[in-house]
CSV table of C-alpha atoms in Angstrom, one decimal:
chain,number,residue,atom,x,y,z
R,524,UNK,CA,-32.8,2.6,38.1
R,525,UNK,CA,-30.8,1.9,34.6
R,526,UNK,CA,-31.5,-1.8,35.1
R,527,UNK,CA,-35.1,-1.4,35.6
R,528,UNK,CA,-35.4,1.1,32.3
R,529,UNK,CA,-33.9,-1.9,30.3
R,530,UNK,CA,-36.6,-4.5,31.4
R,531,UNK,CA,-39.3,-5.0,29.5
R,532,UNK,CA,-43.0,-4.5,31.3
R,533,UNK,CA,-44.4,-7.1,29.5
R,534,UNK,CA,-42.3,-9.9,29.9
R,535,UNK,CA,-39.8,-8.9,32.7
R,536,UNK,CA,-37.1,-9.9,30.9
R,537,UNK,CA,-34.0,-7.5,29.8
R,538,UNK,CA,-32.9,-6.5,26.4
R,539,UNK,CA,-30.5,-8.9,26.6
R,540,UNK,CA,-32.7,-12.0,27.6
R,541,UNK,CA,-35.1,-10.7,25.0
R,542,UNK,CA,-32.5,-10.9,22.5
R,543,UNK,CA,-31.4,-14.3,23.6
R,544,UNK,CA,-35.0,-15.6,23.3
R,545,UNK,CA,-35.2,-14.8,19.8
R,546,UNK,CA,-31.8,-15.3,18.8
R,547,UNK,CA,-31.0,-11.9,18.1
R,548,UNK,CA,-26.4,-11.5,18.7
R,549,UNK,CA,-24.8,-8.4,18.0
R,550,UNK,CA,-23.9,-7.5,14.3
R,551,UNK,CA,-20.0,-8.2,14.0
R,552,UNK,CA,-20.0,-10.1,17.0
R,553,UNK,CA,-16.8,-11.9,16.9
R,554,UNK,CA,-17.3,-15.9,16.9
R,555,UNK,CA,-15.5,-18.1,18.7
R,556,UNK,CA,-12.1,-19.5,17.5
R,557,UNK,CA,-13.1,-22.8,16.2
R,558,UNK,CA,-16.1,-21.5,14.9
R,559,UNK,CA,-14.2,-18.8,13.1
R,560,UNK,CA,-11.6,-21.4,12.1
R,561,UNK,CA,-14.4,-23.2,10.4
R,562,UNK,CA,-16.2,-20.2,8.4
R,563,UNK,CA,-12.8,-19.3,7.2
R,564,UNK,CA,-12.6,-23.0,6.0
R,565,UNK,CA,-15.6,-22.6,4.3
R,566,UNK,CA,-13.9,-19.0,2.5
R,567,UNK,CA,-11.1,-21.2,0.8
R,568,UNK,CA,-12.4,-20.8,-2.4
R,569,UNK,CA,-13.1,-17.3,-2.3
R,570,UNK,CA,-9.5,-17.2,-0.7
R,571,UNK,CA,-7.6,-18.2,-3.5
R,572,UNK,CA,-10.1,-16.7,-6.3
R,573,UNK,CA,-9.6,-13.2,-4.8
R,574,UNK,CA,-5.5,-14.2,-4.4
R,575,UNK,CA,-5.5,-15.1,-8.0
R,576,UNK,CA,-7.4,-12.0,-9.3
R,577,UNK,CA,-4.8,-9.8,-7.5
R,578,UNK,CA,-1.7,-11.7,-9.2
R,579,UNK,CA,-3.8,-11.1,-12.7
R,580,UNK,CA,-4.2,-7.3,-11.9
R,581,UNK,CA,-0.9,-6.6,-10.6
R,582,UNK,CA,0.2,-7.0,-14.3
R,583,UNK,CA,-2.7,-6.1,-16.2
R,584,UNK,CA,-1.7,-2.7,-17.3
R,585,UNK,CA,1.7,-4.4,-18.2
R,586,UNK,CA,2.3,-5.0,-21.8
R,587,UNK,CA,4.4,-8.2,-21.7
R,588,UNK,CA,1.8,-9.4,-18.6
R,589,UNK,CA,2.2,-12.4,-16.5
R,590,UNK,CA,5.5,-12.8,-17.9
R,591,UNK,CA,7.0,-9.9,-15.7
R,592,UNK,CA,6.5,-12.7,-12.9
R,593,UNK,CA,9.5,-14.2,-14.1
R,594,UNK,CA,11.5,-11.0,-15.2
R,595,UNK,CA,11.1,-9.3,-11.9
R,596,UNK,CA,13.0,-11.6,-9.7
R,597,UNK,CA,15.5,-12.2,-12.5
R,598,UNK,CA,16.2,-8.6,-12.9
R,599,UNK,CA,16.8,-8.3,-9.3
R,600,UNK,CA,19.1,-11.2,-9.4
R,601,UNK,CA,21.0,-9.3,-12.1
R,602,UNK,CA,21.4,-6.2,-10.0
R,603,UNK,CA,22.4,-7.6,-6.9
R,604,UNK,CA,25.2,-9.7,-8.5
R,605,UNK,CA,26.3,-6.8,-10.7
R,606,UNK,CA,26.6,-4.7,-7.1
R,607,UNK,CA,27.9,-7.6,-4.5
R,608,UNK,CA,29.5,-10.3,-7.2
R,609,UNK,CA,31.4,-7.8,-9.3
R,610,UNK,CA,32.0,-4.5,-8.2
R,611,UNK,CA,32.5,-5.1,-4.4
R,612,UNK,CA,34.0,-8.7,-5.1
R,613,UNK,CA,32.0,-10.5,-2.6
R,614,UNK,CA,32.3,-13.8,-4.5
R,615,UNK,CA,35.0,-15.6,-2.1
R,616,UNK,CA,32.5,-18.5,-2.1
R,617,UNK,CA,31.5,-21.1,-4.4
R,618,UNK,CA,28.7,-20.2,-6.7
R,619,UNK,CA,28.3,-16.9,-5.5
R,620,UNK,CA,25.5,-16.1,-7.8
R,621,UNK,CA,23.3,-19.4,-7.0
R,622,UNK,CA,23.9,-18.4,-3.4
R,623,UNK,CA,22.9,-15.1,-3.5
R,624,UNK,CA,19.6,-15.5,-5.9
R,625,UNK,CA,18.3,-18.4,-3.7
R,626,UNK,CA,18.8,-15.5,-0.5
R,627,UNK,CA,17.3,-12.8,-2.2
R,628,UNK,CA,14.1,-14.9,-3.4
R,629,UNK,CA,13.2,-16.7,0.0
R,630,UNK,CA,13.7,-13.6,1.5
R,631,UNK,CA,11.1,-11.6,-1.0
R,632,UNK,CA,8.6,-13.8,-0.3
R,633,UNK,CA,8.6,-12.8,2.8
R,634,UNK,CA,9.2,-9.3,2.3
R,635,UNK,CA,6.5,-8.9,-0.5
R,636,UNK,CA,4.0,-10.9,1.5
R,637,UNK,CA,4.7,-8.5,4.6
R,638,UNK,CA,4.3,-5.3,2.8
R,639,UNK,CA,1.0,-6.4,0.8
R,640,UNK,CA,-0.5,-7.4,4.5
R,641,UNK,CA,0.2,-4.5,6.0
R,642,UNK,CA,-2.3,-3.1,3.8
R,643,UNK,CA,-4.9,-6.3,3.6
R,644,UNK,CA,-7.6,-4.8,6.1
R,645,UNK,CA,-6.6,-0.6,5.4
R,646,UNK,CA,-6.7,-1.1,1.7
R,647,UNK,CA,-10.0,-2.8,1.6
R,648,UNK,CA,-12.1,-1.3,3.9
R,649,UNK,CA,-14.6,-0.8,0.8
R,650,UNK,CA,-14.9,-4.4,1.0
R,651,UNK,CA,-15.4,-5.0,4.4
R,652,UNK,CA,-18.0,-2.6,5.0
R,653,UNK,CA,-20.1,-4.2,2.1
R,654,UNK,CA,-19.9,-7.5,2.5
R,655,UNK,CA,-20.0,-10.4,5.8
R,656,UNK,CA,-16.8,-12.9,5.3
R,657,UNK,CA,-13.9,-13.8,7.7
R,658,UNK,CA,-11.7,-10.8,7.4
R,659,UNK,CA,-8.4,-13.0,7.8
R,660,UNK,CA,-9.4,-13.8,4.3
R,661,UNK,CA,-7.7,-10.9,3.1
R,662,UNK,CA,-4.2,-11.2,4.6
R,663,UNK,CA,-4.2,-14.9,3.9
R,664,UNK,CA,-5.1,-14.0,0.0
R,665,UNK,CA,-2.1,-11.8,0.2
R,666,UNK,CA,-0.1,-14.7,1.3
R,667,UNK,CA,-1.0,-16.8,-1.1
R,668,UNK,CA,-0.6,-13.9,-4.2
R,669,UNK,CA,3.1,-14.0,-2.9
R,670,UNK,CA,3.4,-17.8,-3.0
R,671,UNK,CA,2.1,-17.8,-6.5
R,672,UNK,CA,4.8,-15.4,-7.4
R,673,UNK,CA,7.2,-17.4,-5.4
R,674,UNK,CA,6.5,-20.6,-7.7
R,675,UNK,CA,7.5,-18.3,-11.0
R,676,UNK,CA,10.6,-17.1,-8.9
R,677,UNK,CA,12.0,-20.6,-8.4
R,678,UNK,CA,11.8,-21.4,-11.7
R,679,UNK,CA,13.8,-18.5,-12.2
R,680,UNK,CA,16.1,-20.3,-9.5
R,681,UNK,CA,16.4,-23.8,-10.8
R,682,UNK,CA,17.4,-22.2,-13.9
R,683,UNK,CA,19.9,-20.2,-12.5
R,684,UNK,CA,21.2,-23.3,-10.1
R,685,UNK,CA,21.9,-25.6,-12.9
R,686,UNK,CA,23.3,-23.0,-15.5
R,687,UNK,CA,25.5,-22.2,-12.8
R,688,UNK,CA,26.8,-25.9,-12.3
R,689,UNK,CA,25.2,-27.6,-9.6
R,690,UNK,CA,23.9,-31.1,-10.0
R,691,UNK,CA,20.4,-32.2,-9.2
R,692,UNK,CA,20.4,-34.1,-6.3
R,693,UNK,CA,17.5,-35.4,-3.9
R,694,UNK,CA,18.6,-33.3,-1.5
R,695,UNK,CA,16.2,-30.9,-3.7
R,696,UNK,CA,13.5,-32.0,-2.6
R,697,UNK,CA,14.3,-30.8,0.7
R,698,UNK,CA,13.2,-27.2,-0.5
R,699,UNK,CA,9.5,-28.1,-0.3
R,700,UNK,CA,8.8,-28.5,3.3
R,701,UNK,CA,11.1,-25.6,4.2
R,702,UNK,CA,8.9,-23.4,1.6
R,703,UNK,CA,5.9,-24.6,3.2
R,704,UNK,CA,7.2,-23.7,6.7
R,705,UNK,CA,8.0,-20.5,5.2
R,706,UNK,CA,4.5,-19.8,4.1
R,707,UNK,CA,2.9,-20.8,7.5
R,708,UNK,CA,5.2,-18.4,8.9
R,709,UNK,CA,4.5,-15.9,6.6
R,710,UNK,CA,0.7,-16.3,6.9
R,711,UNK,CA,1.1,-15.8,10.5
R,712,UNK,CA,3.2,-12.2,10.0
R,713,UNK,CA,0.9,-11.1,7.8
R,714,UNK,CA,-2.0,-11.5,10.1
R,715,UNK,CA,-0.5,-9.6,12.3
R,716,UNK,CA,0.5,-6.4,10.7
R,717,UNK,CA,-2.6,-6.4,8.7
R,718,UNK,CA,-4.0,-5.9,12.2
R,719,UNK,CA,-1.5,-3.4,13.6
R,720,UNK,CA,-1.7,-1.8,10.2
R,721,UNK,CA,-6.0,-1.5,10.2
R,722,UNK,CA,-4.7,0.3,13.4
R,723,UNK,CA,-2.2,2.1,12.5
R,724,UNK,CA,-2.2,3.6,9.1
R,725,UNK,CA,1.6,4.9,9.2
R,726,UNK,CA,2.9,1.3,9.4
R,727,UNK,CA,3.2,1.1,5.6
R,728,UNK,CA,5.7,3.9,5.8
R,729,UNK,CA,7.5,2.2,8.5
R,730,UNK,CA,7.7,-1.0,7.1
R,731,UNK,CA,10.3,-0.8,4.1
R,732,UNK,CA,12.9,0.0,6.8
R,733,UNK,CA,12.0,-2.5,9.4
R,734,UNK,CA,12.4,-5.4,6.4
R,735,UNK,CA,15.3,-3.8,4.9
R,736,UNK,CA,17.3,-4.1,8.3
R,737,UNK,CA,15.9,-7.7,8.5
R,738,UNK,CA,17.4,-8.4,5.0
R,739,UNK,CA,20.7,-7.3,6.0
R,740,UNK,CA,20.3,-9.3,9.3
R,741,UNK,CA,19.6,-12.1,7.4
R,742,UNK,CA,22.3,-13.0,5.3
R,743,UNK,CA,20.9,-12.6,1.9
R,744,UNK,CA,24.0,-10.6,0.7
R,745,UNK,CA,26.7,-12.1,1.8
R,746,UNK,CA,28.2,-15.3,3.4
R,747,UNK,CA,26.4,-15.9,6.7
R,748,UNK,CA,30.2,-17.2,7.9
R,749,UNK,CA,30.8,-13.2,8.6
R,750,UNK,CA,28.1,-13.6,11.7
R,751,UNK,CA,30.5,-15.9,13.0
R,752,UNK,CA,33.0,-12.9,13.9
R,753,UNK,CA,30.3,-11.4,16.3
R,754,UNK,CA,30.4,-12.1,19.7
R,755,UNK,CA,29.1,-15.6,21.1
R,756,UNK,CA,25.5,-14.6,22.4
R,757,UNK,CA,25.1,-12.6,19.6
R,758,UNK,CA,26.1,-15.3,17.4
R,759,UNK,CA,23.4,-17.5,18.8
R,760,UNK,CA,20.8,-14.9,18.4
R,761,UNK,CA,21.3,-15.1,14.5
R,762,UNK,CA,20.9,-18.6,14.5
R,763,UNK,CA,17.3,-18.1,15.8
R,764,UNK,CA,16.2,-15.6,13.2
R,765,UNK,CA,13.9,-17.0,11.0
R,766,UNK,CA,13.9,-15.4,8.0
R,767,UNK,CA,18.2,-16.9,8.2
R,768,UNK,CA,16.8,-20.4,9.0
R,769,UNK,CA,14.6,-20.8,6.0
R,770,UNK,CA,17.1,-19.4,3.7
R,771,UNK,CA,20.3,-21.7,4.9
R,772,UNK,CA,17.5,-24.3,4.7
R,773,UNK,CA,17.1,-23.7,1.1
R,774,UNK,CA,20.5,-23.0,0.0
R,775,UNK,CA,21.5,-26.5,2.1
R,776,UNK,CA,18.7,-28.1,-0.3
R,777,UNK,CA,19.8,-26.1,-3.8
R,778,UNK,CA,23.8,-25.6,-3.6
R,779,UNK,CA,26.6,-28.4,-2.9
R,780,UNK,CA,28.7,-26.2,-0.9
R,781,UNK,CA,26.7,-23.6,0.7
R,782,UNK,CA,28.1,-22.1,3.8
R,783,UNK,CA,25.9,-22.7,7.1
R,784,UNK,CA,26.1,-20.5,10.3
R,785,UNK,CA,24.3,-23.4,12.0
R,786,UNK,CA,25.9,-26.7,12.0
R,787,UNK,CA,23.2,-28.9,13.0
R,788,UNK,CA,20.8,-29.6,10.0
R,789,UNK,CA,18.1,-31.1,12.8
R,790,UNK,CA,18.6,-27.9,14.5
R,791,UNK,CA,17.6,-25.7,11.7
R,792,UNK,CA,14.4,-27.9,11.1
R,793,UNK,CA,13.4,-27.6,14.5
R,794,UNK,CA,14.0,-24.2,14.8
R,795,UNK,CA,12.4,-23.4,11.3
R,796,UNK,CA,9.1,-25.8,12.5
R,797,UNK,CA,9.1,-23.8,15.5
R,798,UNK,CA,8.7,-20.2,14.4
R,799,UNK,CA,5.9,-21.5,11.9
R,800,UNK,CA,4.0,-23.1,14.4
R,801,UNK,CA,4.7,-20.0,16.5
R,802,UNK,CA,3.7,-17.5,14.5
R,803,UNK,CA,0.8,-19.3,12.4
R,804,UNK,CA,-1.0,-19.8,15.5
R,805,UNK,CA,-0.2,-16.9,17.3
R,806,UNK,CA,-0.8,-14.8,14.2
R,807,UNK,CA,-4.1,-16.1,13.9
R,808,UNK,CA,-5.4,-15.7,17.5
R,809,UNK,CA,-4.1,-12.3,17.5
R,810,UNK,CA,-5.9,-11.3,14.1
R,811,UNK,CA,-9.2,-13.5,15.5
R,812,UNK,CA,-9.3,-10.9,18.6
R,813,UNK,CA,-9.6,-8.1,16.4
R,814,UNK,CA,-12.2,-9.2,14.4
R,815,UNK,CA,-15.1,-7.1,15.1
R,816,UNK,CA,-12.8,-4.1,14.7
R,817,UNK,CA,-11.8,-4.0,10.9
R,818,UNK,CA,-13.7,-1.6,9.2
R,819,UNK,CA,-14.7,0.5,12.0
R,820,UNK,CA,-14.3,3.9,13.1
């Protein structure tokens, strides 16, 4: 009886068939993955402009403006060095301050991107409900904003590395692909937490605790050689921690005597690339599957 009511008496077609005949589609319908990717690429200029606007706006009320892009990571580095390098005397390795700041800046890239991504959907509901565009533009813009912040941090980091006596070598070039792999990894993770944050607004309250735990397990504030005291299986698990991998790659590139938990450089690159592909592709698909849900309810 229900099916009969849906049939148009003049044409004998169902409503779905009539809609298909006239090219009508469900509002907000999720496009195919290939079509979604194409649309997202066409919005690349919007993503870049939106990321730049967010970056400028974040410092618009500060008297020193975008100078804080450099002052913030430098201040963080000084505070952590005071605690771990002076007060706790955690300086039993060559050039501890460069070792510490490299770990801090690399981890902060992921930490800031994840925190911003958690609210990239829930914090932009007005924009989402007013305009039609691929929603992945928002978490990608959040990642790009933090990548721009990272570039400013790297200027500070290079200065610290040089001032503390590290020589310029060809290994420095390796930091570029390492950061690009981390950026892809971040983009995937940000899209995952963006979809989760769109459903659970309390995620932004929990995420700082998760990230703090992740930081302590990534050898940011101390020598990674301490992980060798763990049971064999635990050390193996830690070696596959993506943040530890990206931090070790950066430290190996910039520092002459940085201790590595994983002695195989080839394995470090392989694991780093695998995490970038897994998070980047998996995160994109996961976010795409929820495209029609964002901004509703």
